[in-house]
mmCIF file of C-alpha atoms in Angstrom:
data_model
loop_
_atom_site.group_PDB
_atom_site.id
_atom_site.type_symbol
_atom_site.label_atom_id
_atom_site.label_comp_id
_atom_site.label_asym_id
_atom_site.label_seq_id
_atom_site.Cartn_x
_atom_site.Cartn_y
_atom_site.Cartn_z
ATOM 1 C CA UNK A 1 -98.680 -63.732 -33.254
ATOM 2 C CA UNK A 2 -94.911 -63.434 -33.038
ATOM 3 C CA UNK A 3 -92.955 -66.641 -32.651
ATOM 4 C CA UNK A 4 -90.373 -66.079 -29.939
ATOM 5 C CA UNK A 5 -86.848 -67.423 -29.741
ATOM 6 C CA UNK A 6 -83.739 -67.134 -27.588
ATOM 7 C CA UNK A 7 -80.079 -66.780 -28.559
ATOM 8 C CA UNK A 8 -77.896 -68.715 -26.110
ATOM 9 C CA UNK A 9 -74.274 -67.613 -26.398
ATOM 10 C CA UNK A 10 -71.704 -70.450 -26.522
ATOM 11 C CA UNK A 11 -69.764 -68.965 -23.611
ATOM 12 C CA UNK A 12 -70.037 -71.759 -21.039
ATOM 13 C CA UNK A 13 -68.918 -75.393 -20.931
ATOM 14 C CA UNK A 14 -71.840 -77.478 -22.113
ATOM 15 C CA UNK A 15 -72.095 -79.318 -18.799
ATOM 16 C CA UNK A 16 -73.254 -75.926 -17.483
ATOM 17 C CA UNK A 17 -75.001 -74.643 -20.601
ATOM 18 C CA UNK A 18 -77.193 -77.730 -21.094
ATOM 19 C CA UNK A 19 -79.607 -76.509 -18.433
ATOM 20 C CA UNK A 20 -80.093 -73.251 -20.346
ATOM 21 C CA UNK A 21 -81.068 -75.043 -23.546
ATOM 22 C CA UNK A 22 -83.482 -77.341 -21.697
ATOM 23 C CA UNK A 23 -85.016 -74.402 -19.856
ATOM 24 C CA UNK A 24 -85.582 -72.417 -23.054
ATOM 25 C CA UNK A 25 -87.513 -75.379 -24.451
ATOM 26 C CA UNK A 26 -89.476 -75.845 -21.205
ATOM 27 C CA UNK A 27 -90.480 -72.178 -21.314
ATOM 28 C CA UNK A 28 -92.174 -72.783 -24.669
ATOM 29 C CA UNK A 29 -89.964 -70.744 -26.979
ATOM 30 C CA UNK A 30 -90.274 -71.680 -30.658
ATOM 31 C CA UNK A 31 -86.591 -71.652 -31.528
ATOM 32 C CA UNK A 32 -83.143 -71.358 -29.935
ATOM 33 C CA UNK A 33 -79.976 -70.099 -31.591
ATOM 34 C CA UNK A 34 -76.293 -69.540 -31.020
ATOM 35 C CA UNK A 35 -73.662 -67.332 -32.622
ATOM 36 C CA UNK A 36 -71.226 -68.843 -35.108
ATOM 37 C CA UNK A 37 -67.877 -67.109 -34.646
ATOM 38 C CA UNK A 38 -64.293 -68.143 -34.049
ATOM 39 C CA UNK A 39 -64.006 -65.264 -31.616
ATOM 40 C CA UNK A 40 -66.582 -62.686 -30.575
ATOM 41 C CA UNK A 41 -65.900 -58.967 -30.282
ATOM 42 C CA UNK A 42 -68.663 -58.542 -27.698
ATOM 43 C CA UNK A 43 -66.839 -60.868 -25.279
ATOM 44 C CA UNK A 44 -63.224 -60.648 -26.424
ATOM 45 C CA UNK A 45 -61.588 -62.153 -23.353
ATOM 46 C CA UNK A 46 -64.008 -64.812 -22.129
ATOM 47 C CA UNK A 47 -64.671 -68.472 -22.951
ATOM 48 C CA UNK A 48 -66.072 -69.163 -26.416
ATOM 49 C CA UNK A 49 -67.143 -72.498 -27.919
ATOM 50 C CA UNK A 50 -67.917 -73.741 -31.434
ATOM 51 C CA UNK A 51 -71.471 -73.323 -32.737
ATOM 52 C CA UNK A 52 -71.816 -76.634 -34.599
ATOM 53 C CA UNK A 53 -70.680 -78.708 -31.626
ATOM 54 C CA UNK A 54 -72.850 -76.623 -29.295
ATOM 55 C CA UNK A 55 -75.968 -77.109 -31.433
ATOM 56 C CA UNK A 56 -75.342 -80.840 -31.823
ATOM 57 C CA UNK A 57 -75.085 -81.067 -28.041
ATOM 58 C CA UNK A 58 -78.217 -78.928 -27.580
ATOM 59 C CA UNK A 59 -80.103 -81.290 -29.875
ATOM 60 C CA UNK A 60 -79.376 -84.182 -27.512
ATOM 61 C CA UNK A 61 -80.872 -82.423 -24.468
ATOM 62 C CA UNK A 62 -83.998 -81.051 -26.202
ATOM 63 C CA UNK A 63 -86.858 -82.653 -28.118
ATOM 64 C CA UNK A 64 -89.101 -80.053 -29.743
ATOM 65 C CA UNK A 65 -87.448 -76.675 -30.131
ATOM 66 C CA UNK A 66 -85.945 -75.575 -33.459
ATOM 67 C CA UNK A 67 -82.187 -74.941 -33.346
ATOM 68 C CA UNK A 68 -80.083 -72.679 -35.540
ATOM 69 C CA UNK A 69 -77.006 -70.576 -36.230
ATOM 70 C CA UNK A 70 -77.432 -66.814 -35.883
ATOM 71 C CA UNK A 71 -75.609 -66.507 -38.208
ATOM 72 C CA UNK A 72 -72.963 -68.609 -39.912
ATOM 73 C CA UNK A 73 -70.987 -67.146 -42.809
ATOM 74 C CA UNK A 74 -68.365 -67.847 -45.428
ATOM 75 C CA UNK A 75 -65.913 -65.796 -43.356
ATOM 76 C CA UNK A 76 -64.433 -69.073 -42.164
ATOM 77 C CA UNK A 77 -66.734 -71.862 -43.377
ATOM 78 C CA UNK A 78 -66.176 -73.381 -46.809
ATOM 79 C CA UNK A 79 -69.587 -74.447 -48.162
ATOM 80 C CA UNK A 80 -68.623 -78.058 -48.983
ATOM 81 C CA UNK A 81 -67.555 -79.276 -45.518
ATOM 82 C CA UNK A 82 -70.134 -76.958 -43.950
ATOM 83 C CA UNK A 83 -72.898 -78.636 -45.964
ATOM 84 C CA UNK A 84 -71.913 -81.958 -44.389
ATOM 85 C CA UNK A 85 -72.085 -80.380 -40.936
ATOM 86 C CA UNK A 86 -75.521 -78.943 -41.743
ATOM 87 C CA UNK A 87 -76.770 -82.325 -42.951
ATOM 88 C CA UNK A 88 -75.385 -83.932 -39.796
ATOM 89 C CA UNK A 89 -77.001 -81.332 -37.507
ATOM 90 C CA UNK A 90 -80.325 -81.950 -39.216
ATOM 91 C CA UNK A 91 -79.881 -85.662 -38.541
ATOM 92 C CA UNK A 92 -78.864 -85.288 -34.891
ATOM 93 C CA UNK A 93 -81.764 -82.898 -34.228
ATOM 94 C CA UNK A 94 -84.203 -85.106 -36.162
ATOM 95 C CA UNK A 95 -85.167 -82.329 -38.539
ATOM 96 C CA UNK A 96 -85.077 -79.332 -36.186
ATOM 97 C CA UNK A 97 -82.135 -77.405 -37.636
ATOM 98 C CA UNK A 98 -82.422 -73.995 -39.326
ATOM 99 C CA UNK A 99 -79.419 -72.583 -41.170
ATOM 100 C CA UNK A 100 -79.004 -68.941 -40.257
ATOM 101 C CA UNK A 101 -76.466 -67.578 -42.753
ATOM 102 C CA UNK A 102 -75.052 -64.200 -43.703
ATOM 103 C CA UNK A 103 -72.233 -62.475 -45.564
ATOM 104 C CA UNK A 104 -70.082 -61.874 -42.507
ATOM 105 C CA UNK A 105 -68.198 -58.650 -41.919
ATOM 106 C CA UNK A 106 -64.897 -57.075 -41.055
ATOM 107 C CA UNK A 107 -63.929 -58.173 -37.597
ATOM 108 C CA UNK A 108 -62.296 -60.795 -35.407
ATOM 109 C CA UNK A 109 -63.240 -63.857 -37.486
ATOM 110 C CA UNK A 110 -61.550 -62.508 -40.601
ATOM 111 C CA UNK A 111 -58.683 -60.972 -38.655
ATOM 112 C CA UNK A 112 -57.703 -64.161 -36.859
ATOM 113 C CA UNK A 113 -57.354 -65.895 -40.238
ATOM 114 C CA UNK A 114 -55.600 -62.962 -41.927
ATOM 115 C CA UNK A 115 -58.237 -62.695 -44.664
ATOM 116 C CA UNK A 116 -58.268 -59.812 -47.102
ATOM 117 C CA UNK A 117 -55.550 -57.512 -48.449
ATOM 118 C CA UNK A 118 -54.966 -55.892 -45.060
ATOM 119 C CA UNK A 119 -55.719 -58.913 -42.891
ATOM 120 C CA UNK A 120 -58.963 -57.346 -41.680
ATOM 121 C CA UNK A 121 -61.320 -59.189 -44.002
ATOM 122 C CA UNK A 122 -62.490 -59.234 -47.584
ATOM 123 C CA UNK A 123 -63.775 -55.990 -49.122
ATOM 124 C CA UNK A 124 -67.536 -55.515 -48.954
ATOM 125 C CA UNK A 125 -68.046 -56.269 -52.654
ATOM 126 C CA UNK A 126 -66.142 -59.548 -52.395
ATOM 127 C CA UNK A 127 -68.005 -60.548 -49.239
ATOM 128 C CA UNK A 128 -71.271 -60.012 -51.073
ATOM 129 C CA UNK A 129 -70.142 -62.058 -54.048
ATOM 130 C CA UNK A 130 -68.874 -64.844 -51.803
ATOM 131 C CA UNK A 131 -72.190 -64.788 -49.952
ATOM 132 C CA UNK A 132 -74.246 -65.220 -53.111
ATOM 133 C CA UNK A 133 -71.980 -67.958 -54.414
ATOM 134 C CA UNK A 134 -71.793 -69.864 -51.135
ATOM 135 C CA UNK A 135 -75.587 -69.800 -50.745
ATOM 136 C CA UNK A 136 -75.968 -71.185 -54.263
ATOM 137 C CA UNK A 137 -73.553 -74.048 -53.661
ATOM 138 C CA UNK A 138 -75.079 -74.872 -50.254
ATOM 139 C CA UNK A 139 -78.508 -74.962 -51.870
ATOM 140 C CA UNK A 140 -77.336 -77.355 -54.581
ATOM 141 C CA UNK A 141 -75.434 -79.614 -52.203
ATOM 142 C CA UNK A 142 -78.230 -79.887 -49.650
ATOM 143 C CA UNK A 143 -80.974 -80.415 -52.250
ATOM 144 C CA UNK A 144 -79.038 -83.105 -54.086
ATOM 145 C CA UNK A 145 -80.484 -86.205 -52.422
ATOM 146 C CA UNK A 146 -84.060 -84.914 -52.749
ATOM 147 C CA UNK A 147 -83.439 -84.363 -56.465
ATOM 148 C CA UNK A 148 -81.892 -87.795 -56.993
ATOM 149 C CA UNK A 149 -78.269 -86.585 -56.850
ATOM 150 C CA UNK A 150 -75.770 -87.832 -54.303
ATOM 151 C CA UNK A 151 -72.891 -85.910 -55.898
ATOM 152 C CA UNK A 152 -72.643 -82.265 -56.944
ATOM 153 C CA UNK A 153 -70.144 -80.349 -59.044
ATOM 154 C CA UNK A 154 -70.094 -76.555 -58.877
ATOM 155 C CA UNK A 155 -67.418 -74.230 -60.220
ATOM 156 C CA UNK A 156 -67.605 -70.632 -59.122
ATOM 157 C CA UNK A 157 -65.294 -67.675 -58.786
ATOM 158 C CA UNK A 158 -64.509 -68.327 -55.131
ATOM 159 C CA UNK A 159 -65.722 -71.854 -54.376
ATOM 160 C CA UNK A 160 -65.753 -75.204 -56.088
ATOM 161 C CA UNK A 161 -67.334 -78.559 -55.387
ATOM 162 C CA UNK A 162 -65.942 -81.391 -57.467
ATOM 163 C CA UNK A 163 -68.092 -84.507 -57.365
ATOM 164 C CA UNK A 164 -68.969 -83.647 -53.753
ATOM 165 C CA UNK A 165 -70.909 -86.466 -52.102
ATOM 166 C CA UNK A 166 -73.864 -85.638 -49.848
ATOM 167 C CA UNK A 167 -75.584 -88.769 -48.632
ATOM 168 C CA UNK A 168 -78.137 -89.529 -47.307
ATOM 169 C CA UNK A 169 -79.258 -85.903 -47.513
ATOM 170 C CA UNK A 170 -81.290 -83.797 -45.100
ATOM 171 C CA UNK A 171 -84.063 -85.052 -42.853
ATOM 172 C CA UNK A 172 -86.063 -81.967 -43.849
ATOM 173 C CA UNK A 173 -86.970 -82.049 -47.517
ATOM 174 C CA UNK A 174 -85.864 -80.860 -49.946
ATOM 175 C CA UNK A 175 -83.249 -79.405 -47.560
ATOM 176 C CA UNK A 176 -82.967 -77.609 -44.235
ATOM 177 C CA UNK A 177 -84.630 -74.172 -44.255
ATOM 178 C CA UNK A 178 -82.365 -71.229 -44.988
ATOM 179 C CA UNK A 179 -82.633 -68.150 -42.789
ATOM 180 C CA UNK A 180 -80.644 -65.577 -44.738
ATOM 181 C CA UNK A 181 -79.415 -62.218 -43.450
ATOM 182 C CA UNK A 182 -78.962 -59.276 -45.832
ATOM 183 C CA UNK A 183 -79.899 -55.626 -46.173
ATOM 184 C CA UNK A 184 -78.308 -54.519 -49.470
ATOM 185 C CA UNK A 185 -79.799 -54.921 -52.951
ATOM 186 C CA UNK A 186 -77.690 -57.902 -54.082
ATOM 187 C CA UNK A 187 -78.000 -59.661 -50.745
ATOM 188 C CA UNK A 188 -81.761 -59.201 -50.689
ATOM 189 C CA UNK A 189 -81.982 -60.755 -54.169
ATOM 190 C CA UNK A 190 -80.232 -63.821 -52.744
ATOM 191 C CA UNK A 191 -82.669 -63.846 -49.828
ATOM 192 C CA UNK A 192 -85.704 -63.649 -52.096
ATOM 193 C CA UNK A 193 -84.399 -66.455 -54.311
ATOM 194 C CA UNK A 194 -83.270 -68.941 -51.673
ATOM 195 C CA UNK A 195 -84.596 -68.120 -48.188
ATOM 196 C CA UNK A 196 -87.383 -69.602 -46.135
ATOM 197 C CA UNK A 197 -86.723 -66.910 -43.519
ATOM 198 C CA UNK A 198 -85.195 -63.423 -43.622
ATOM 199 C CA UNK A 199 -82.991 -62.435 -40.673
ATOM 200 C CA UNK A 200 -82.305 -58.884 -39.484
ATOM 201 C CA UNK A 201 -81.158 -57.307 -36.232
ATOM 202 C CA UNK A 202 -81.941 -54.068 -34.449
ATOM 203 C CA UNK A 203 -78.445 -52.569 -34.723
ATOM 204 C CA UNK A 204 -78.927 -51.393 -38.303
ATOM 205 C CA UNK A 205 -79.125 -47.693 -37.471
ATOM 206 C CA UNK A 206 -76.155 -45.369 -37.125
ATOM 207 C CA UNK A 207 -75.518 -41.677 -36.626
ATOM 208 C CA UNK A 208 -72.486 -39.482 -37.213
ATOM 209 C CA UNK A 209 -70.552 -38.781 -34.044
ATOM 210 C CA UNK A 210 -72.875 -40.560 -31.630
ATOM 211 C CA UNK A 211 -74.820 -43.737 -31.181
ATOM 212 C CA UNK A 212 -78.264 -44.275 -32.688
ATOM 213 C CA UNK A 213 -81.433 -43.464 -30.809
ATOM 214 C CA UNK A 214 -84.505 -45.657 -30.504
ATOM 215 C CA UNK A 215 -86.162 -43.502 -33.173
ATOM 216 C CA UNK A 216 -83.212 -44.120 -35.498
ATOM 217 C CA UNK A 217 -83.565 -47.843 -34.914
ATOM 218 C CA UNK A 218 -87.260 -47.932 -35.749
ATOM 219 C CA UNK A 219 -86.692 -45.807 -38.853
ATOM 220 C CA UNK A 220 -83.933 -48.141 -40.050
ATOM 221 C CA UNK A 221 -86.083 -51.226 -39.476
ATOM 222 C CA UNK A 222 -89.002 -49.700 -41.356
ATOM 223 C CA UNK A 223 -86.725 -48.784 -44.248
ATOM 224 C CA UNK A 224 -85.139 -52.231 -44.589
ATOM 225 C CA UNK A 225 -88.467 -54.076 -44.409
ATOM 226 C CA UNK A 226 -89.730 -51.917 -47.253
ATOM 227 C CA UNK A 227 -86.583 -52.747 -49.225
ATOM 228 C CA UNK A 228 -87.298 -56.442 -48.704
ATOM 229 C CA UNK A 229 -90.893 -55.998 -49.928
ATOM 230 C CA UNK A 230 -89.605 -54.216 -53.013
ATOM 231 C CA UNK A 231 -87.030 -56.941 -53.681
ATOM 232 C CA UNK A 232 -89.749 -59.615 -53.428
ATOM 233 C CA UNK A 233 -92.007 -57.762 -55.832
ATOM 234 C CA UNK A 234 -89.153 -57.188 -58.280
ATOM 235 C CA UNK A 235 -88.276 -60.896 -58.283
ATOM 236 C CA UNK A 236 -91.907 -62.007 -58.516
ATOM 237 C CA UNK A 237 -92.215 -63.390 -54.991
ATOM 238 C CA UNK A 238 -95.146 -62.620 -52.718
ATOM 239 C CA UNK A 239 -93.686 -60.679 -49.752
ATOM 240 C CA UNK A 240 -96.134 -62.475 -47.458
ATOM 241 C CA UNK A 241 -94.500 -65.804 -48.384
ATOM 242 C CA UNK A 242 -91.246 -64.858 -46.628
ATOM 243 C CA UNK A 243 -91.219 -65.018 -42.800
ATOM 244 C CA UNK A 244 -89.060 -62.396 -41.082
ATOM 245 C CA UNK A 245 -86.953 -62.704 -37.933
ATOM 246 C CA UNK A 246 -85.588 -59.832 -35.865
ATOM 247 C CA UNK A 247 -82.775 -60.302 -33.350
ATOM 248 C CA UNK A 248 -82.675 -57.774 -30.523
ATOM 249 C CA UNK A 249 -79.956 -57.194 -27.974
ATOM 250 C CA UNK A 250 -77.559 -54.245 -28.094
ATOM 251 C CA UNK A 251 -79.712 -51.477 -29.585
ATOM 252 C CA UNK A 252 -81.252 -48.474 -27.779
ATOM 253 C CA UNK A 253 -84.598 -50.331 -27.720
ATOM 254 C CA UNK A 254 -83.602 -51.986 -24.390
ATOM 255 C CA UNK A 255 -86.016 -54.798 -25.163
ATOM 256 C CA UNK A 256 -85.234 -56.966 -22.122
ATOM 257 C CA UNK A 257 -85.228 -54.173 -19.555
ATOM 258 C CA UNK A 258 -88.622 -55.351 -18.279
ATOM 259 C CA UNK A 259 -91.654 -57.315 -19.432
ATOM 260 C CA UNK A 260 -93.511 -54.073 -20.078
ATOM 261 C CA UNK A 261 -90.686 -52.852 -22.286
ATOM 262 C CA UNK A 262 -90.564 -56.188 -24.101
ATOM 263 C CA UNK A 263 -94.301 -56.074 -24.776
ATOM 264 C CA UNK A 264 -94.002 -52.549 -26.170
ATOM 265 C CA UNK A 265 -91.110 -53.418 -28.488
ATOM 266 C CA UNK A 266 -92.619 -56.738 -29.584
ATOM 267 C CA UNK A 267 -95.852 -54.989 -30.524
ATOM 268 C CA UNK A 268 -94.046 -52.567 -32.822
ATOM 269 C CA UNK A 269 -91.912 -55.369 -34.266
ATOM 270 C CA UNK A 270 -95.059 -57.271 -35.213
ATOM 271 C CA UNK A 271 -96.560 -54.138 -36.752
ATOM 272 C CA UNK A 272 -93.512 -53.927 -39.026
ATOM 273 C CA UNK A 273 -94.343 -57.375 -40.388
ATOM 274 C CA UNK A 274 -91.857 -59.532 -38.504
ATOM 275 C CA UNK A 275 -93.064 -63.051 -37.767
ATOM 276 C CA UNK A 276 -90.273 -64.084 -35.381
ATOM 277 C CA UNK A 277 -88.507 -62.223 -32.584
ATOM 278 C CA UNK A 278 -85.327 -63.392 -30.827
ATOM 279 C CA UNK A 279 -83.920 -62.143 -27.536
ATOM 280 C CA UNK A 280 -80.632 -63.058 -25.870
ATOM 281 C CA UNK A 281 -80.440 -65.351 -22.891
ATOM 282 C CA UNK A 282 -79.666 -63.056 -19.951
ATOM 283 C CA UNK A 283 -76.050 -62.822 -18.824
ATOM 284 C CA UNK A 284 -74.929 -61.664 -15.380
ATOM 285 C CA UNK A 285 -72.637 -58.899 -16.672
ATOM 286 C CA UNK A 286 -71.174 -57.391 -19.815
ATOM 287 C CA UNK A 287 -72.812 -57.850 -23.205
ATOM 288 C CA UNK A 288 -76.499 -58.835 -22.994
ATOM 289 C CA UNK A 289 -76.647 -58.395 -19.226
ATOM 290 C CA UNK A 290 -80.346 -58.106 -18.387
ATOM 291 C CA UNK A 291 -82.610 -59.019 -15.448
ATOM 292 C CA UNK A 292 -82.859 -62.829 -15.474
ATOM 293 C CA UNK A 293 -86.525 -62.855 -14.433
ATOM 294 C CA UNK A 294 -87.625 -61.094 -17.626
ATOM 295 C CA UNK A 295 -86.990 -64.207 -19.743
ATOM 296 C CA UNK A 296 -89.404 -66.214 -17.601
ATOM 297 C CA UNK A 297 -91.970 -63.407 -17.664
ATOM 298 C CA UNK A 298 -92.066 -63.150 -21.461
ATOM 299 C CA UNK A 299 -91.996 -66.929 -22.029
ATOM 300 C CA UNK A 300 -94.854 -68.371 -24.122
ATOM 301 C CA UNK A 301 -95.440 -71.028 -21.454
ATOM 302 C CA UNK A 302 -96.249 -68.278 -18.947
ATOM 303 C CA UNK A 303 -98.393 -66.169 -21.264
#
């Protein structure tokens, strides 16, 4: 059976948002997530809050539900200070944090910092290399205490850790679980080597001159899941040992249009081998605007 989760955008002051996080837990969802961006292209002119602070706050108003980033990236987070934030989130949540992490992309986060030769972000090849390297250093830093190390030194092409101290280490042992997002060959190798969860979304498909159709979306999802299976087999990992999460929201699938539509999409998602399925918390207008009652209708507590 699919484990269901909700992505709660950090677009409201927490004094208002706290009720959303509590309600998601009360409805029986397995996990709750938020986006990790400096600015978000989907809501370019509205309020936007930090993911780490939001998740730390969410941990204080919930007790059971898993909490995670969907997804963080090296676009603006150096792995050494970020590892300390991850360790701290795992502590505040008492072992409920999941690190959702990806390579990032061209877009507002890179642009606001002026990254890359044209200020629009690093080239795709460099982003991929930074991704692999940052995952490796995060893995070493966060495993250190469990392996009897409180300090880690790592010297890479893009990142270094020089006698970096990580104490007392993660609540979850040997470290917090990594949910890694990737679709290309090199990224999938990183996923297979380091991840406890693979993350994908349903906006993978594209067509020349027009937007993708629902059929395009399903074809793209089937293709990328097969690529993941092949990467597992090539690296000697049992594909069944790697849980798979799909985020839905802005694709032609219209997952949250109604409970009937959700049930139809969720059934096909499970057939493709996904173990976890995440929807967005309904918003009144703009991106992710959907009927509010659908979230209650699909909730595990009301099944």
